[in-house]
XYZ file of C-alpha atoms in Angstrom:
473
model
C 6.524 -1.809 2.162
C 7.483 1.743 2.902
C 6.958 5.321 1.825
C 9.081 6.475 -1.088
C 10.346 9.834 0.117
C 13.224 11.516 -1.675
C 13.726 15.078 -2.821
C 12.423 14.117 -6.267
C 9.316 12.462 -4.826
C 8.620 15.462 -2.585
C 8.808 17.857 -5.514
C 6.453 15.643 -7.495
C 4.031 15.555 -4.611
C 4.036 19.327 -4.298
C 3.795 20.079 -8.003
C 1.608 17.221 -9.155
C -0.832 16.883 -6.279
C -4.429 16.437 -7.293
C -6.653 16.778 -4.224
C -9.563 15.038 -5.923
C -8.127 12.721 -8.553
C -11.359 10.783 -9.031
C -13.374 13.756 -10.243
C -10.823 15.989 -11.957
C -8.271 13.539 -13.339
C -9.588 11.617 -16.379
C -9.681 7.897 -15.856
C -6.891 6.368 -17.852
C -9.031 3.623 -19.328
C -11.302 6.256 -20.939
C -8.489 7.803 -22.935
C -5.802 5.205 -23.519
C -4.803 3.414 -26.676
C -2.569 0.421 -27.115
C 0.068 2.534 -28.820
C 0.103 4.983 -25.909
C 0.343 2.338 -23.236
C 2.786 0.037 -24.988
C 5.056 2.340 -27.021
C 7.687 -0.383 -27.457
C 5.272 -3.217 -28.110
C 3.497 -4.834 -30.990
C 0.037 -6.348 -30.993
C -0.587 -9.814 -32.313
C -3.578 -12.066 -32.392
C -3.590 -14.775 -29.733
C -5.781 -17.646 -28.850
C -7.671 -15.589 -26.256
C -7.505 -11.972 -27.406
C -5.121 -9.230 -28.384
C -1.806 -9.454 -26.564
C 0.638 -6.556 -26.189
C 4.132 -8.005 -26.548
C 6.978 -6.713 -24.397
C 10.482 -7.138 -25.820
C 12.723 -7.660 -22.839
C 14.239 -10.433 -20.805
C 12.596 -11.611 -17.603
C 13.448 -14.483 -15.285
C 10.250 -13.995 -13.289
C 7.850 -15.503 -15.826
C 8.549 -19.214 -16.183
C 7.275 -21.839 -18.591
C 3.712 -21.638 -17.276
C 1.499 -18.517 -17.527
C 1.124 -16.534 -14.313
C -1.269 -13.858 -13.099
C -0.003 -10.301 -12.822
C -0.182 -10.451 -9.024
C 2.276 -13.358 -9.061
C 4.636 -11.318 -11.230
C 4.418 -8.362 -8.832
C 4.964 -10.621 -5.824
C 8.058 -12.199 -7.359
C 9.468 -8.876 -8.543
C 9.214 -7.511 -5.003
C 9.588 -10.467 -2.635
C 11.224 -13.420 -4.414
C 14.114 -14.641 -2.194
C 16.547 -14.489 -5.112
C 15.096 -11.892 -7.497
C 12.929 -9.683 -5.299
C 13.468 -5.982 -4.696
C 13.002 -6.320 -0.930
C 15.141 -9.444 -0.623
C 18.485 -7.788 -1.226
C 20.890 -8.061 1.681
C 21.448 -4.300 1.887
C 17.794 -3.432 1.433
C 16.352 -0.243 -0.054
C 15.071 1.187 3.242
C 17.206 3.848 4.906
C 17.982 4.235 8.604
C 18.957 7.572 10.134
C 21.812 7.550 12.609
C 20.031 10.208 14.656
C 16.766 12.121 14.591
C 16.489 15.249 12.470
C 16.416 18.413 14.558
C 13.837 20.347 12.598
C 13.933 23.368 14.894
C 17.538 23.938 13.825
C 16.680 24.097 10.105
C 15.775 27.465 8.599
C 13.014 26.236 6.311
C 12.094 24.154 3.304
C 15.265 24.825 1.304
C 17.478 23.841 4.229
C 15.399 20.717 4.791
C 15.643 19.667 1.134
C 19.404 20.249 1.145
C 19.677 18.133 4.291
C 17.717 15.316 2.635
C 19.819 15.558 -0.500
C 22.978 15.061 1.542
C 21.433 12.067 3.291
C 20.533 10.345 0.034
C 23.913 11.018 -1.553
C 25.693 9.818 1.559
C 23.801 6.550 1.840
C 22.595 5.918 -1.739
C 19.404 4.640 -0.131
C 16.280 4.459 -2.309
C 14.062 6.117 0.281
C 13.460 6.790 3.948
C 10.149 5.955 5.543
C 8.242 8.798 7.223
C 8.478 6.972 10.539
C 12.252 7.139 10.051
C 12.448 10.739 8.836
C 10.244 12.004 11.636
C 11.315 9.707 14.440
C 10.248 9.509 17.141
C 7.288 11.845 16.546
C 5.561 9.923 13.752
C 5.409 6.700 15.756
C 4.543 8.614 18.915
C 1.358 9.867 17.210
C 0.368 6.289 16.353
C 1.061 5.204 19.926
C -1.086 8.058 21.236
C -3.942 7.061 18.910
C -3.750 3.509 20.273
C -3.668 4.691 23.889
C -6.749 6.862 23.414
C -8.736 4.083 21.756
C -7.599 0.812 23.317
C -9.068 -0.826 26.382
C -6.015 -0.546 28.620
C -7.552 -2.742 31.316
C -6.528 -5.804 29.295
C -3.007 -6.595 28.019
C -2.140 -4.559 24.953
C -1.215 -6.622 21.902
C 0.133 -4.990 18.743
C 0.938 -6.572 15.401
C 2.961 -4.621 12.867
C 3.035 -5.915 9.313
C 6.045 -4.928 7.250
C 7.931 -3.168 10.024
C 10.891 -2.013 7.940
C 13.942 -1.299 10.069
C 12.019 -1.592 13.359
C 11.916 2.140 14.085
C 8.133 2.218 14.511
C 8.200 -0.705 16.950
C 10.992 0.781 19.045
C 9.407 4.239 19.187
C 5.980 2.881 20.141
C 7.542 0.774 22.884
C 9.477 3.866 24.004
C 6.262 5.882 24.145
C 4.395 3.245 26.128
C 7.291 2.926 28.568
C 7.407 6.696 29.115
C 3.735 7.687 28.945
C 1.420 4.741 29.571
C 0.544 3.362 33.005
C 3.308 0.933 34.071
C 1.044 -2.103 33.764
C 0.412 -1.314 30.081
C 4.090 -1.442 29.164
C 4.854 -4.333 31.511
C 2.104 -6.548 30.075
C 2.136 -5.537 26.415
C 3.240 -7.660 23.454
C 4.530 -6.289 20.159
C 4.755 -8.754 17.258
C 6.329 -7.868 13.934
C 5.256 -9.961 10.947
C 8.035 -9.522 8.401
C 8.568 -11.399 5.145
C 12.179 -10.267 4.642
C 14.785 -12.136 6.747
C 17.260 -9.252 6.519
C 14.690 -6.717 7.726
C 13.544 -9.089 10.472
C 17.099 -9.184 11.813
C 17.394 -5.415 11.550
C 14.196 -4.975 13.567
C 15.573 -7.094 16.400
C 18.715 -4.981 16.441
C 16.778 -1.700 16.457
C 14.331 -2.677 19.193
C 17.173 -4.254 21.173
C 18.747 -0.831 21.661
C 16.492 -0.701 24.732
C 17.043 -3.969 26.556
C 13.693 -4.027 28.357
C 11.859 -3.932 25.020
C 13.150 -7.334 23.932
C 11.005 -9.261 26.420
C 7.923 -7.606 24.917
C 8.904 -7.832 21.252
C 9.325 -10.640 18.760
C 9.616 -11.009 14.996
C 7.790 -13.684 13.030
C 9.489 -14.025 9.656
C 6.602 -15.085 7.440
C 4.071 -13.944 4.858
C 1.186 -12.183 6.593
C -1.200 -13.241 3.814
C -0.585 -16.938 4.568
C -3.387 -17.930 6.930
C -1.482 -20.957 8.235
C 1.040 -18.647 9.897
C -1.626 -17.153 12.172
C -2.702 -20.433 13.743
C -6.101 -20.769 15.392
C -8.510 -17.852 15.631
C -7.676 -15.413 18.426
C -10.716 -13.404 19.536
C -8.833 -11.180 21.980
C -8.663 -7.467 21.076
C -5.459 -6.402 19.371
C -4.037 -3.718 17.101
C -2.620 -4.088 13.604
C -0.302 -1.422 12.181
C 0.420 -1.258 8.457
C 2.560 1.702 7.401
C 3.077 1.933 3.651
C 2.291 -1.769 3.268
C -0.735 -1.596 0.975
C 1.219 0.141 -1.776
C 3.531 -2.844 -2.190
C 0.925 -5.597 -1.975
C 0.416 -7.631 -5.174
C -2.274 -6.342 -7.504
C -4.057 -7.984 -10.409
C -4.775 -6.414 -13.767
C -8.044 -6.686 -15.681
C -8.738 -5.609 -19.242
C -11.763 -4.849 -21.383
C -11.778 -4.074 -25.125
C -14.376 -1.339 -24.568
C -16.300 0.467 -21.864
C -19.301 -1.847 -22.248
C -17.663 -5.280 -22.610
C -16.967 -7.641 -19.697
C -13.695 -7.494 -17.822
C -11.050 -10.135 -18.506
C -8.162 -11.118 -16.274
C -4.601 -10.586 -17.460
C -2.058 -13.399 -17.503
C 1.612 -13.290 -18.483
C 3.388 -15.900 -20.553
C 6.616 -16.325 -22.472
C 6.294 -16.225 -26.239
C 7.493 -19.175 -28.320
C 9.938 -20.404 -25.663
C 11.788 -17.085 -25.820
C 12.514 -14.466 -23.165
C 9.799 -12.223 -24.531
C 6.724 -11.864 -22.340
C 3.200 -11.033 -23.454
C -0.147 -10.352 -21.824
C -2.914 -12.883 -22.368
C -6.543 -11.968 -21.712
C -8.914 -14.611 -20.386
C -12.494 -14.513 -19.082
C -12.733 -13.947 -15.336
C -12.132 -17.268 -13.613
C -9.717 -16.585 -10.750
C -11.785 -16.582 -7.511
C -9.803 -13.766 -5.879
C -10.126 -11.482 -8.907
C -13.830 -12.261 -9.266
C -14.392 -11.542 -5.571
C -12.535 -8.238 -5.807
C -14.545 -7.172 -8.867
C -17.753 -7.988 -6.992
C -16.775 -6.053 -3.859
C -15.694 -3.007 -5.816
C -18.775 -3.063 -8.098
C -16.520 -2.014 -10.941
C -19.237 -1.488 -13.539
C -21.677 0.174 -11.165
C -22.105 3.932 -11.404
C -21.531 5.367 -7.915
C -22.037 8.972 -9.019
C -25.208 10.958 -8.568
C -27.116 13.879 -10.015
C -25.645 15.521 -13.084
C -22.746 13.069 -13.097
C -25.155 10.238 -13.920
C -26.240 12.137 -17.025
C -22.606 12.504 -18.013
C -22.096 8.806 -17.349
C -25.099 7.888 -19.503
C -23.826 10.047 -22.344
C -20.402 8.468 -21.988
C -21.966 4.992 -22.189
C -23.681 5.863 -25.460
C -20.484 7.397 -26.788
C -18.491 4.290 -25.846
C -20.733 2.104 -27.992
C -20.007 4.309 -30.978
C -16.306 4.799 -30.273
C -15.161 1.899 -28.071
C -11.818 2.244 -26.308
C -9.887 -0.395 -24.373
C -9.674 -0.012 -20.603
C -7.535 -1.456 -17.853
C -7.842 -1.448 -14.083
C -5.572 -2.634 -11.285
C -7.274 -4.562 -8.494
C -5.986 -4.638 -4.876
C -6.297 -8.415 -4.616
C -3.304 -8.542 -2.275
C -5.109 -6.196 0.104
C -8.252 -8.325 -0.130
C -6.285 -11.480 0.606
C -4.513 -9.902 3.584
C -7.663 -8.447 5.160
C -9.527 -11.722 4.698
C -6.779 -13.528 6.588
C -6.638 -10.893 9.342
C -10.404 -10.813 9.904
C -10.488 -14.583 10.248
C -7.381 -14.909 12.404
C -7.910 -11.892 14.693
C -11.541 -10.783 14.158
C -11.476 -8.238 17.001
C -8.502 -6.361 15.625
C -8.287 -2.587 15.364
C -6.430 -1.382 12.296
C -4.214 1.634 11.596
C -2.957 1.895 8.018
C -1.152 4.715 6.263
C -0.420 4.984 2.562
C -0.512 6.937 -0.696
C -3.921 8.171 -1.777
C -2.604 9.503 -5.090
C 0.554 9.127 -7.173
C 1.652 11.840 -9.627
C 3.316 11.249 -12.987
C 2.150 7.672 -13.494
C 2.930 6.501 -17.042
C 1.537 2.974 -16.794
C -1.940 2.244 -18.130
C -4.983 1.546 -16.014
C -7.021 2.890 -13.150
C -5.018 2.708 -9.882
C -1.855 2.001 -11.909
C 1.469 1.799 -10.065
C 4.710 3.682 -10.290
C 7.623 1.435 -11.190
C 10.888 3.138 -10.333
C 14.571 2.300 -10.176
C 17.248 4.292 -8.390
C 20.763 4.426 -9.797
C 23.574 6.763 -8.799
C 21.254 8.831 -6.639
C 18.710 9.388 -9.428
C 15.230 7.901 -9.745
C 14.012 6.555 -13.090
C 10.353 5.720 -13.719
C 9.469 2.927 -16.152
C 6.625 3.067 -18.656
C 5.937 -0.667 -18.509
C 5.374 -2.613 -15.297
C 7.071 -5.617 -16.871
C 10.373 -3.731 -16.760
C 10.544 -4.575 -13.049
C 13.148 -7.314 -12.669
C 13.996 -7.153 -8.983
C 15.834 -3.837 -9.143
C 12.660 -1.741 -9.220
C 10.123 -0.690 -6.644
C 6.493 -1.240 -7.635
C 4.072 0.813 -5.587
C 0.390 1.490 -6.012
C -1.938 4.257 -4.872
C -4.534 3.279 -2.278
C -8.149 4.123 -2.976
C -9.321 4.515 0.610
C -12.979 4.208 -0.376
C -12.183 0.787 -1.823
C -10.104 -0.073 1.234
C -13.115 0.634 3.427
C -15.378 -1.547 1.253
C -12.878 -4.407 1.338
C -12.485 -4.034 5.104
C -16.254 -4.155 5.656
C -16.660 -7.050 3.230
C -13.995 -9.135 4.948
C -15.562 -8.436 8.345
C -18.912 -9.698 7.019
C -20.722 -6.406 7.482
C -21.015 -5.538 3.783
C -22.635 -8.898 3.031
C -25.018 -8.458 5.966
C -26.086 -5.063 4.641
C -26.667 -6.374 1.115
C -28.574 -9.522 2.128
C -29.895 -9.255 5.706
C -30.466 -12.597 7.344
C -28.558 -14.696 4.824
C -25.261 -14.425 6.672
C -24.611 -14.815 10.366
C -24.593 -11.493 12.275
C -21.277 -9.741 11.782
C -19.582 -7.209 13.981
C -19.786 -3.763 12.481
C -16.729 -1.552 12.298
C -16.215 2.141 12.878
C -13.900 3.601 10.273
C -12.387 7.008 9.681
C -10.086 8.319 6.959
C -7.801 11.232 7.802
C -5.226 13.179 5.842
C -1.782 12.726 7.354
C -1.779 16.349 8.513
C -5.133 15.907 10.273
C -3.969 12.695 11.944
C -0.773 14.310 13.212
C -2.567 17.404 14.447
C -5.029 15.220 16.358
C -2.635 12.684 17.877
C 0.875 14.044 17.404
C 3.046 17.019 18.288
C 3.398 18.987 15.029
C 5.614 21.563 16.718
C 8.363 18.941 16.888
C 8.619 18.694 13.085
C 8.440 22.434 12.387
C 11.396 24.436 11.053
C 12.372 27.943 12.149
C 10.241 29.729 9.532
C 7.132 27.629 10.267
C 7.510 25.143 7.418
C 6.502 21.646 8.529
C 7.459 18.863 6.091
C 5.299 16.283 7.842
C 2.199 18.444 7.433
C 3.094 20.253 4.204
C 4.758 17.601 2.023
C 2.572 14.556 2.644
C -0.534 15.851 0.893
C -0.996 12.617 -1.038
C -1.077 10.295 1.982
C -3.840 9.341 4.378
C -4.469 7.314 7.522
C -7.188 4.682 7.788
C -8.492 3.728 11.231
C -10.893 0.814 11.658
C -12.107 -0.481 15.010
C -14.744 -3.093 15.903
C -17.961 -2.115 17.626
C -20.504 -4.156 19.550
C -23.390 -3.166 17.288
C -24.803 -6.062 15.304
C -27.919 -4.445 13.886
């Protein structure tokens, strides 16, 4: 839902950043063992396959087995148990903007943040909050440069947090766009949390004229029924730190050369203990995601293919289990968006890499709990019981493939003529620093000694821009 940004997270980002995690960081499924990944578990033989057994209580898993994505969804969004459903909420709101030009440098900035977190006991502040209004202003500028301003501007924001992004974008349009753009625009927030939906109305309502252009729809953006009939008019969709909190599925394979199996969770012997159950791929969403990603296809070239071939031979001699997390929530959301608003332009920002992940599997999440101003990371995703944030890294190459697949373009490329012509999309992936330098005002977030936390501390985040084109061939 939002960017985890505390002094601890910043230090991890600076010290643990891997600019090219795919090539230089060993894939976890090539080097993991059951004892490493489940240090407090035992392995027993089940009716499907080996099942790591987690010894802890959980109210999320009921009498019937559930997929991992359903566990993640409940742990984050369940009205009674979910992390984001608490009345106070984990997202912080600053009383006033930070005056970076009055801070000496990095040390002063970190001390300022430390005071904020101790004062509020908030889990994290979003970047759009920390750097308001400048972060949202850059997004507004990107929209203004790209949108066709001769038609009414329509913006959807999914997971709008406290409403700061919406208010600042409306502010920017009111101050900088031609009057007709602001007068005719519509800004719609799609928010699953009732408490955050109310907070957004309060934030945007600080400027009275914004309220006639803004509304909140309290619903699940992945539910296609909430979008109504297809709307072919151009629009914009903003998703800031949304992908990292979307439900993911988990797949497992006993070795590098055996088929993937989907992971289910079930209670053991009518107790509170929960175990993983491995079944052949049968869930349509998981199967579709595996197909889009081409999980077993070697995308490397040159000398890397030789290494991959040698690794394949080695895996037959010394097989090792592997796990991978699939962004099925992202797939589900983009499928719904492309069908409901096919001419949308998309701006998404999220983590491209997470340091210090202890959970097994490629694209594994961080599961963290904050107590008394300190952040604790869990070694088992099943430890999340509504008091923990679960957030995943975003593989932007996979995001692009999913985006193109949902728009129909990827299928058209693979099998020309079999599918109806699909609108191609222009996509670009930018580091946060590059995005801000292109569309923002970096001088506004610079301290006295030249240190710029927005440019210097967000090395593991990127922006994804995707716009429709009129090219069909």
